[in-house]
Amino acid sequence: MFSVVLSVAAVLVAGPAAPAFAAAPAFAAAPAFAAAPASAAARLMAAAEAQRGKPYRRGAQGPDVFDCSGLTTYVFRSVHIALPRTANAQFHAAHPVSRTAARPGDLVFWVHGQHSYHVGVYAGGGQVWHAPKPGDRVRLAKIWSWREVRFGRVTA
């Protein structure tokens, strides 16, 4: 799967190589947004996949147990991108992208009104890495309830 992600990520990014990520400061105002370089998308996918099977626990931020936003925070930290702690704060900090523009490494939010109640990392092909709910484990799953889904992009 990792090689497929690398291939997809390489196709999605065109142009000269992007500069390496510096350590990201804590989130404050909305940062400048741009497409993540292919290497960052591949590293995000690898970091998410490495958490497969770890249990869900509300409020957990890893490395052994996660809730949904704890997983996304942990995964993005692996590429030196700081995220706010909760799904809703991440939703409001991310730059919205359309479903057709979404690519691996973007955030997937389940939204009711203007409030996000769940978040995961988009893996492409209608799938998301997420920490679903109590009693479940981090896994790759098909996106359900497309009417509630919004995509967002955050870069350093």
CSV table of C-alpha atoms in Angstrom, one decimal:
chain,number,residue,atom,x,y,z
A,1,MET,CA,0.0,0.0,0.0
A,2,PHE,CA,2.8,2.4,0.8
A,3,SER,CA,4.2,2.2,-2.7
A,4,VAL,CA,0.8,2.9,-4.1
A,5,VAL,CA,0.5,6.0,-1.9
A,6,LEU,CA,4.0,7.1,-3.1
A,7,SER,CA,2.9,6.7,-6.7
A,8,VAL,CA,-0.3,8.6,-6.2
A,9,ALA,CA,1.4,11.3,-4.2
A,10,ALA,CA,4.1,11.7,-6.9
A,11,VAL,CA,1.5,12.1,-9.6
A,12,LEU,CA,-0.5,14.7,-7.6
A,13,VAL,CA,2.4,17.1,-7.2
A,14,ALA,CA,3.9,18.9,-10.2
A,15,GLY,CA,6.6,21.4,-10.5
A,16,PRO,CA,9.9,21.9,-8.7
A,17,ALA,CA,10.6,20.2,-5.4
A,18,ALA,CA,9.1,22.0,-2.4
A,19,PRO,CA,11.4,23.2,0.4
A,20,ALA,CA,11.8,20.9,3.4
A,21,PHE,CA,9.4,21.5,6.4
A,22,ALA,CA,10.7,23.5,9.3
A,23,ALA,CA,9.4,22.8,12.7
A,24,ALA,CA,5.9,24.1,12.8
A,25,PRO,CA,4.9,26.7,15.3
A,26,ALA,CA,1.7,26.2,17.4
A,27,PHE,CA,-1.5,27.1,15.5
A,28,ALA,CA,-2.6,30.7,15.9
A,29,ALA,CA,-4.3,32.5,13.0
A,30,ALA,CA,-4.9,30.6,9.8
A,31,PRO,CA,-1.5,29.7,8.2
A,32,ALA,CA,-0.6,30.1,4.6
A,33,PHE,CA,-2.0,27.1,2.7
A,34,ALA,CA,-0.5,25.3,-0.2
A,35,ALA,CA,-0.4,21.8,-1.6
A,36,ALA,CA,1.6,19.4,0.5
A,37,PRO,CA,4.7,18.0,-1.3
A,38,ALA,CA,4.5,14.4,-2.3
A,39,SER,CA,7.0,13.3,0.3
A,40,ALA,CA,4.9,14.9,3.1
A,41,ALA,CA,1.8,13.1,1.8
A,42,ALA,CA,3.6,9.8,1.7
A,43,ARG,CA,5.0,10.4,5.2
A,44,LEU,CA,1.5,11.2,6.4
A,45,MET,CA,0.1,8.0,5.0
A,46,ALA,CA,2.9,6.0,6.4
A,47,ALA,CA,2.5,7.6,9.9
A,48,ALA,CA,-1.3,6.9,9.8
A,49,GLU,CA,-0.8,3.3,8.6
A,50,ALA,CA,1.7,2.7,11.4
A,51,GLN,CA,-1.1,3.4,14.0
A,52,ARG,CA,-3.3,0.7,12.5
A,53,GLY,CA,-4.9,-1.5,15.2
A,54,LYS,CA,-4.2,0.9,18.2
A,55,PRO,CA,-7.2,1.3,20.4
A,56,TYR,CA,-9.6,4.3,20.7
A,57,ARG,CA,-9.8,6.2,24.0
A,58,ARG,CA,-11.5,9.6,24.3
A,59,GLY,CA,-8.9,12.3,24.8
A,60,ALA,CA,-5.9,10.1,23.9
A,61,GLN,CA,-3.2,11.6,21.7
A,62,GLY,CA,-0.9,8.5,21.3
A,63,PRO,CA,1.4,6.9,20.8
A,64,ASP,CA,-0.4,3.8,22.0
A,65,VAL,CA,-4.1,4.9,22.1
A,66,PHE,CA,-5.9,7.6,20.2
A,67,ASP,CA,-9.1,9.5,19.8
A,68,CYS,CA,-9.9,10.9,16.3
A,69,SER,CA,-8.3,14.3,16.7
A,70,GLY,CA,-5.4,12.8,18.7
A,71,LEU,CA,-4.6,10.6,15.7
A,72,THR,CA,-4.6,13.4,13.2
A,73,THR,CA,-2.5,15.6,15.6
A,74,TYR,CA,0.0,12.8,16.0
A,75,VAL,CA,0.2,12.0,12.3
A,76,PHE,CA,0.6,15.6,11.2
A,77,ARG,CA,3.2,16.1,13.9
A,78,SER,CA,5.3,13.5,12.1
A,79,VAL,CA,5.7,15.9,9.2
A,80,HIS,CA,6.3,18.9,11.5
A,81,ILE,CA,2.8,20.4,11.2
A,82,ALA,CA,1.0,21.4,14.4
A,83,LEU,CA,-2.7,21.0,14.6
A,84,PRO,CA,-5.2,22.3,17.2
A,85,ARG,CA,-6.3,19.6,19.6
A,86,THR,CA,-10.0,18.9,18.7
A,87,ALA,CA,-11.8,17.9,15.5
A,88,ASN,CA,-13.8,21.1,15.5
A,89,ALA,CA,-10.7,23.3,16.1
A,90,GLN,CA,-8.9,21.5,13.3
A,91,PHE,CA,-12.0,22.0,11.0
A,92,HIS,CA,-11.9,25.8,11.6
A,93,ALA,CA,-8.1,26.0,11.1
A,94,ALA,CA,-8.0,24.0,7.9
A,95,HIS,CA,-8.4,25.5,4.4
A,96,PRO,CA,-11.5,24.0,2.8
A,97,VAL,CA,-11.0,22.0,-0.3
A,98,SER,CA,-13.6,20.4,-2.6
A,99,ARG,CA,-14.2,16.7,-2.7
A,100,THR,CA,-12.8,16.6,-6.2
A,101,ALA,CA,-9.6,18.5,-5.1
A,102,ALA,CA,-9.1,16.4,-2.0
A,103,ARG,CA,-5.9,14.2,-2.0
A,104,PRO,CA,-4.1,11.9,0.3
A,105,GLY,CA,-3.0,13.7,3.4
A,106,ASP,CA,-5.9,16.1,3.6
A,107,LEU,CA,-8.1,16.1,6.6
A,108,VAL,CA,-11.7,14.6,6.4
A,109,PHE,CA,-14.2,16.1,8.7
A,110,TRP,CA,-17.7,14.9,9.6
A,111,VAL,CA,-19.7,18.1,10.1
A,112,HIS,CA,-23.1,19.0,11.5
A,113,GLY,CA,-23.9,22.7,10.9
A,114,GLN,CA,-20.6,24.5,11.5
A,115,HIS,CA,-19.3,21.9,14.0
A,116,SER,CA,-17.0,19.0,13.2
A,117,TYR,CA,-17.6,16.0,15.4
A,118,HIS,CA,-15.1,13.6,13.8
A,119,VAL,CA,-11.8,13.8,11.8
A,120,GLY,CA,-9.5,11.5,9.9
A,121,VAL,CA,-6.7,11.6,7.4
A,122,TYR,CA,-7.8,11.2,3.7
A,123,ALA,CA,-6.1,8.2,2.1
A,124,GLY,CA,-7.6,8.7,-1.4
A,125,GLY,CA,-10.1,6.5,-3.2
A,126,GLY,CA,-12.9,7.4,-0.8
A,127,GLN,CA,-11.0,6.0,2.2
A,128,VAL,CA,-9.9,7.5,5.5
A,129,TRP,CA,-7.5,6.6,8.3
A,130,HIS,CA,-9.3,7.3,11.6
A,131,ALA,CA,-9.8,6.3,15.2
A,132,PRO,CA,-13.6,5.6,15.0
A,133,LYS,CA,-15.1,5.2,18.5
A,134,PRO,CA,-14.9,3.5,21.9
A,135,GLY,CA,-14.3,-0.2,21.6
A,136,ASP,CA,-12.8,0.2,18.1
A,137,ARG,CA,-9.3,0.6,16.7
A,138,VAL,CA,-7.4,2.8,14.3
A,139,ARG,CA,-8.2,1.6,10.8
A,140,LEU,CA,-8.6,2.4,7.2
A,141,ALA,CA,-12.2,2.7,6.3
A,142,LYS,CA,-14.5,3.7,3.4
A,143,ILE,CA,-16.0,7.2,4.0
A,144,TRP,CA,-19.6,6.9,5.0
A,145,SER,CA,-22.3,9.6,5.1
A,146,TRP,CA,-20.8,11.7,2.3
A,147,ARG,CA,-23.4,14.4,3.0
A,148,GLU,CA,-21.7,15.2,6.3
A,149,VAL,CA,-18.1,15.1,5.0
A,150,ARG,CA,-15.9,18.2,4.3
A,151,PHE,CA,-12.2,18.2,3.4
A,152,GLY,CA,-9.6,20.5,4.6
A,153,ARG,CA,-5.9,21.1,3.9
A,154,VAL,CA,-3.2,22.2,6.4
A,155,THR,CA,0.4,22.7,5.6
A,156,ALA,CA,3.4,24.1,7.4
